[in-house]
Short mmCIF file of C-alpha atoms in Angstrom, two decimals:
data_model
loop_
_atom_site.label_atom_id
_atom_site.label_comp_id
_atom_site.label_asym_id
_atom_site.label_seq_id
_atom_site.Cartn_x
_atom_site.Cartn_y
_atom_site.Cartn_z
CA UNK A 1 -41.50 -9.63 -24.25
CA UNK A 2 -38.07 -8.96 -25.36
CA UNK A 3 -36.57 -6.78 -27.71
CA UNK A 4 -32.87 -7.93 -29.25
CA UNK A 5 -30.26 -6.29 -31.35
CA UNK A 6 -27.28 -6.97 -33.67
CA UNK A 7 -24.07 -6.95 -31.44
CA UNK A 8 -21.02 -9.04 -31.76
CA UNK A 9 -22.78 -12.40 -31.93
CA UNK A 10 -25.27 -12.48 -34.76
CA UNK A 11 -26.85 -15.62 -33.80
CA UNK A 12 -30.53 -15.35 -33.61
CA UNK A 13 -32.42 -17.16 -31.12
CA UNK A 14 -35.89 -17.97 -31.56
CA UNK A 15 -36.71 -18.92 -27.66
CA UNK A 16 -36.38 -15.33 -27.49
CA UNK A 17 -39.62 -13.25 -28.60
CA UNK A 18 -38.47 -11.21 -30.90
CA UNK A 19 -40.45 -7.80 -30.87
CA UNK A 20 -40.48 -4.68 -32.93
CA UNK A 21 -41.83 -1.15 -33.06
CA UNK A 22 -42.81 -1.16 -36.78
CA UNK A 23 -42.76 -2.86 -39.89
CA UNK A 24 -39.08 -0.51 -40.89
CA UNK A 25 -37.87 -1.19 -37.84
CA UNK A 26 -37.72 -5.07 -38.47
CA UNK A 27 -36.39 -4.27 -42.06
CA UNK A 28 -33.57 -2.40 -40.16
CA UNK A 29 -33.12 -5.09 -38.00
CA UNK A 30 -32.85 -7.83 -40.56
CA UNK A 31 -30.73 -5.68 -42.94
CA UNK A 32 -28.26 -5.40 -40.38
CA UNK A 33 -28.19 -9.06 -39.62
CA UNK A 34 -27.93 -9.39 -43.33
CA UNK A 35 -24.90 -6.73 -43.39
CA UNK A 36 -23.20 -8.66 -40.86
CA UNK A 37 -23.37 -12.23 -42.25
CA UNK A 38 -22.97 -10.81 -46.04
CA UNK A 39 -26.12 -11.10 -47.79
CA UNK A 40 -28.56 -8.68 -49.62
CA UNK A 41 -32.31 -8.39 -48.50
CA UNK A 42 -35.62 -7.37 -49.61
CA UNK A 43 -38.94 -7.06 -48.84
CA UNK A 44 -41.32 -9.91 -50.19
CA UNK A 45 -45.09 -10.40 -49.34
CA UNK A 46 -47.48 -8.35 -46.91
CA UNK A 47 -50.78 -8.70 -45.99
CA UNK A 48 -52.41 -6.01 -45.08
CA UNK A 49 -55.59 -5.21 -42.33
CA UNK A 50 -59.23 -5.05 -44.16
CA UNK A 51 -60.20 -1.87 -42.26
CA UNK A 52 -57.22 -0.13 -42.83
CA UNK A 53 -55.39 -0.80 -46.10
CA UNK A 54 -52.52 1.38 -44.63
CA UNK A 55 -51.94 -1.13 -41.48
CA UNK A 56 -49.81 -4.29 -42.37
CA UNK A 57 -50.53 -7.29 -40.67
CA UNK A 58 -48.29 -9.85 -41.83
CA UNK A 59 -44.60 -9.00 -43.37
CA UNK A 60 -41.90 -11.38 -44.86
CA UNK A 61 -38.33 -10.40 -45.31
CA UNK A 62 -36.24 -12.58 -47.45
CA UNK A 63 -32.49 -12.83 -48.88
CA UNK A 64 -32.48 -10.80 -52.21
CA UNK A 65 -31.64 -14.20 -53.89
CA UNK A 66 -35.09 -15.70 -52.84
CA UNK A 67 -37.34 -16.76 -55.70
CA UNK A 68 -36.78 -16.98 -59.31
CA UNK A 69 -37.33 -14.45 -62.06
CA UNK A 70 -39.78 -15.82 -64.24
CA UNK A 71 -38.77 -16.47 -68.05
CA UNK A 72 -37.08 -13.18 -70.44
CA UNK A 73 -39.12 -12.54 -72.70
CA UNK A 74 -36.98 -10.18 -74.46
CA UNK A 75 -35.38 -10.26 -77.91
CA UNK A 76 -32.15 -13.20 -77.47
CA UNK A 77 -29.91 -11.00 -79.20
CA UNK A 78 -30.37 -8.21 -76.28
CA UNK A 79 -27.16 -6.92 -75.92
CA UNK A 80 -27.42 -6.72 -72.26
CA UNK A 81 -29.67 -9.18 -70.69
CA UNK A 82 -31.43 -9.08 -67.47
CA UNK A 83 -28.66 -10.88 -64.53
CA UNK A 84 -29.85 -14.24 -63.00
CA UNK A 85 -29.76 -13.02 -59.57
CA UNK A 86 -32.78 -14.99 -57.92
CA UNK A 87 -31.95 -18.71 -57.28
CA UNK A 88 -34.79 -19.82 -54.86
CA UNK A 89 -32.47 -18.96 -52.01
CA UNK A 90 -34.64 -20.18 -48.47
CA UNK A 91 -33.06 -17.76 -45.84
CA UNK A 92 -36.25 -15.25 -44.73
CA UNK A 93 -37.52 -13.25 -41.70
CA UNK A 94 -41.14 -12.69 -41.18
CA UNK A 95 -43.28 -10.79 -38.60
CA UNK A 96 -46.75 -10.49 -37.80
CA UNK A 97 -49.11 -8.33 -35.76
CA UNK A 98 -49.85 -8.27 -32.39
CA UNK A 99 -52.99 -7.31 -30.32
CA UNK A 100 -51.04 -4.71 -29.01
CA UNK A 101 -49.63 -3.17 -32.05
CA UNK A 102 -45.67 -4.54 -32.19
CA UNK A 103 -44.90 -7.36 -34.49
CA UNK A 104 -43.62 -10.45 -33.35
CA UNK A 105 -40.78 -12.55 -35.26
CA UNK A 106 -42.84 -15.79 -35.80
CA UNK A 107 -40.94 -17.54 -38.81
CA UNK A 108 -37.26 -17.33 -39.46
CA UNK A 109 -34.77 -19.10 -41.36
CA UNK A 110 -31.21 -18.35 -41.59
CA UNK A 111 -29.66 -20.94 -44.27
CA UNK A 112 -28.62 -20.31 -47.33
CA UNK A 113 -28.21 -21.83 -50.53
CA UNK A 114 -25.45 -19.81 -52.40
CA UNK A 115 -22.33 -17.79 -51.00
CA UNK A 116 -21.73 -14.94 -48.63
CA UNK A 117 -20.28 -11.63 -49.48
CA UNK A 118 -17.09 -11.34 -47.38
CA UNK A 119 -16.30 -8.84 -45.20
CA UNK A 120 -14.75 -5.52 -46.41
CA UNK A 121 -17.41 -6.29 -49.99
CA UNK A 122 -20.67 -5.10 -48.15
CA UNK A 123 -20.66 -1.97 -50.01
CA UNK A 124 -21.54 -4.33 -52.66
CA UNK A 125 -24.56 -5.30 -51.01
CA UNK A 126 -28.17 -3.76 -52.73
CA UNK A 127 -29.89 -3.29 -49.43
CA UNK A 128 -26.47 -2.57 -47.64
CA UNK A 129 -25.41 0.62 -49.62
CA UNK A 130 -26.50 4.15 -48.81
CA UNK A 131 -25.00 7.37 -48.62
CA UNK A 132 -24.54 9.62 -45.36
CA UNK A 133 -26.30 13.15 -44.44
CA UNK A 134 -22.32 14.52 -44.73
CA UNK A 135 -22.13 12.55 -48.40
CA UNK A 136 -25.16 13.55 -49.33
CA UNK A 137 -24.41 17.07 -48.56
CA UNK A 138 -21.09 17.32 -50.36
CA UNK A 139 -22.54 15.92 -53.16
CA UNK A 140 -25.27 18.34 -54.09
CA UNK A 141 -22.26 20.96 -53.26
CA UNK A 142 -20.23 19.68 -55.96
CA UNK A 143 -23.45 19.08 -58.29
CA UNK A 144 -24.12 22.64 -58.12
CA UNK A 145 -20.52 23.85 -58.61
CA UNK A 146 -21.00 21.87 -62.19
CA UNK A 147 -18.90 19.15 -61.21
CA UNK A 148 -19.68 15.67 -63.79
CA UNK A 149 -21.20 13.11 -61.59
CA UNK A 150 -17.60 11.17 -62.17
CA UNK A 151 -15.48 13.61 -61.16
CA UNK A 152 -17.61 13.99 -58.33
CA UNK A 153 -17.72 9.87 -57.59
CA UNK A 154 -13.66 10.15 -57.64
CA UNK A 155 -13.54 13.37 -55.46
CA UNK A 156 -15.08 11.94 -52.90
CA UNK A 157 -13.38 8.63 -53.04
CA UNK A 158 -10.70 10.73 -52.49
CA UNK A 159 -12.10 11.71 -49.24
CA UNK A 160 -12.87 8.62 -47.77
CA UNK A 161 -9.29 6.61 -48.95
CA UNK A 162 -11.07 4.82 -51.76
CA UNK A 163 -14.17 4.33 -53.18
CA UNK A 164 -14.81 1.55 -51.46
CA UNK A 165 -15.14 3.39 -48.03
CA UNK A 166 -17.91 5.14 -49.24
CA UNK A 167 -20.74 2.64 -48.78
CA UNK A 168 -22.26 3.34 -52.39
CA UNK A 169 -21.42 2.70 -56.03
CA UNK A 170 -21.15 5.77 -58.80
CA UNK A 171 -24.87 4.28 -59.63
CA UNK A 172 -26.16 5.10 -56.75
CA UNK A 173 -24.58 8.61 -56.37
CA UNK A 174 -26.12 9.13 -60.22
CA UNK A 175 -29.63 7.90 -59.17
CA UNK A 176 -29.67 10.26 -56.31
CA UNK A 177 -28.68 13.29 -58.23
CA UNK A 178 -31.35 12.55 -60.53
CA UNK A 179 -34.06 12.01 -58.26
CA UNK A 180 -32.72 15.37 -56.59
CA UNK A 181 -32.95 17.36 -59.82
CA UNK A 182 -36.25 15.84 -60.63
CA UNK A 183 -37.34 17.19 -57.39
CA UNK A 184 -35.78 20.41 -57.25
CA UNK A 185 -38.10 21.62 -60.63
CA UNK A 186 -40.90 23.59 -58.15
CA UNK A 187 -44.65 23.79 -58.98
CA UNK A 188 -44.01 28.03 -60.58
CA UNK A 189 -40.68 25.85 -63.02
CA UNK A 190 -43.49 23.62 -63.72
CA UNK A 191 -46.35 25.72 -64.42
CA UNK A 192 -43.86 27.80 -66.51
CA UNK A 193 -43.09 24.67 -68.73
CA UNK A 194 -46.43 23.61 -68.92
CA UNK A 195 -47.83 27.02 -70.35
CA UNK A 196 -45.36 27.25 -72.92
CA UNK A 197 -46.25 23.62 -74.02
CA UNK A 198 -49.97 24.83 -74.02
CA UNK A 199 -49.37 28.07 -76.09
CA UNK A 200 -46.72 26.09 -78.26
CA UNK A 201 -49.10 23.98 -79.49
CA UNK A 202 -52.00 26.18 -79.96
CA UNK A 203 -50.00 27.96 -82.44
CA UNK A 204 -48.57 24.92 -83.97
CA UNK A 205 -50.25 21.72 -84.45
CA UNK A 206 -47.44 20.05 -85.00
CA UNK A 207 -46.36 20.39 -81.89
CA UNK A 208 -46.48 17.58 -78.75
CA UNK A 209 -45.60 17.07 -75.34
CA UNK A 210 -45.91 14.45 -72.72
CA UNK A 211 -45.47 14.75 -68.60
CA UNK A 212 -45.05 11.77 -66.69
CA UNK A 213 -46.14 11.72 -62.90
CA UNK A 214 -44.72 9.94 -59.64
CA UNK A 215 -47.32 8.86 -57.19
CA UNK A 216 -46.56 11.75 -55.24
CA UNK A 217 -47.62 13.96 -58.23
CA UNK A 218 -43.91 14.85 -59.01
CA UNK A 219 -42.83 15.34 -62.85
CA UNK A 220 -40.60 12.40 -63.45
CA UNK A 221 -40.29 12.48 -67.31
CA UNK A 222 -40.59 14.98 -69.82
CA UNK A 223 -41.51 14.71 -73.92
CA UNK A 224 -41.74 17.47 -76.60
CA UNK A 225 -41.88 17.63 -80.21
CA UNK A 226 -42.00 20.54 -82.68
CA UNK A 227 -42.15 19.82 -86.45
CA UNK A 228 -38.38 20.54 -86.76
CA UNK A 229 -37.40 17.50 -83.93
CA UNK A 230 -39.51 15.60 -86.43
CA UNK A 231 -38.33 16.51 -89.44
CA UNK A 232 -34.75 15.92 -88.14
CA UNK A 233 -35.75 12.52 -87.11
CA UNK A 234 -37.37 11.40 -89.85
#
């Protein structure tokens, strides 16, 4: 039993048993290899043990260009319609469990049917980008000095000689700060909010509001109406 990492040479051979830790740890591994080479990954199928849903017995990792979307079924005069990103690509990594709890790299296939990212464009990269703890930190400092999420995108550009040296688009920094201040509303903000609602529309039946929950029971979306809003609308 072996275990291998990413160095200089990329090259992945299969003589070698190939053995990891955990199901993230392979995803690590193979989104490194996928860093390297220049080409996005994703997690695709799992089967998972009948005693304990939790456990995961069986894992495939393919190139984010693996399958095919199936047919849009939007409106054809959608301004901006969904990318064709998925072209059946065959590259794909997958592991299975062991007796004694690692997985084992049991199929792998490295070609590809479409172009790699060249080096210096991995920022580009879905799986690739990510921001640091230091990035992360210096961006809810300059979220909470009122800074515009562009101004802050540019500032720290800045910092890091370009905004290409940051390893994440303006996208991504938006995303986080929105799943930060979606987070930051605590359960006494909440229960607040939620009162008034209640007493809101008690006094005025006209009046409506809709929460919408995360699987971790975190308020994601919020919806209110008072006859004015509708008025105005109508």
């Amino acid at each position: 039993m072996e275990k291998v990492e990413l160095g200089g040479n990329v090259e992945i051979n299969l003589q070698v048993r190939i053995i990891f830790n955990s199901e993230n740890e392979a995803y690590d591994f193979y989104n490194s290899y996928g860093g390297i080479l220049g080409f996005s990954i994703r997690r695709d199928f799992a089967h998972k043990s009948h005693k304990h849903k939790a456990v995961i017995t069986c894992r495939r990792f393919v190139c984010n260009k693996a399958g095919f979307w199936r047919e849009d079924k939007r409106d054809i005069h959608t301004k901006k319609p969904r990318a064709e990103t998925r072209i059946e690509c065959p590259a794909r990594m997958g592991i299975y469990l062991m007796e004694n709890g690692y997985y084992e790299c049991h199929d792998f296939l490295e070609k590809h049917n479409h172009p790699l990212y060249i080096s210096g464009t991995t920022h580009f990269i879905c799986s690739q980008r990510k921001s640091s703890e230091i990035h992360s930190y210096e961006m809810d400092l300059a979220d909470d000095s009122g800074i515009n999420p562009k101004a802050i995108f540019e500032l720290m550009g800045r910092q890091a000689s370009g905004t290409e040296n940051l390893g994440y688009t303006c996208q991504d920094q938006k995303n986080y700060l929105r799943i930060k201040r979606q987070n930051s509303l605590s359960y006494g903000e909440a229960g607040s909010l939620l009162r008034y609602f209640e007493d809101q529309s008690r006094n005025n039946p006209s009046f409506t509001y809709s929460m919408q929950l995360d699987s971790d029971e975190q308020i994601t979306n919020i919806f209110w109406a008072d006859p004015k809003m509708r008025i105005d609308y109508a």
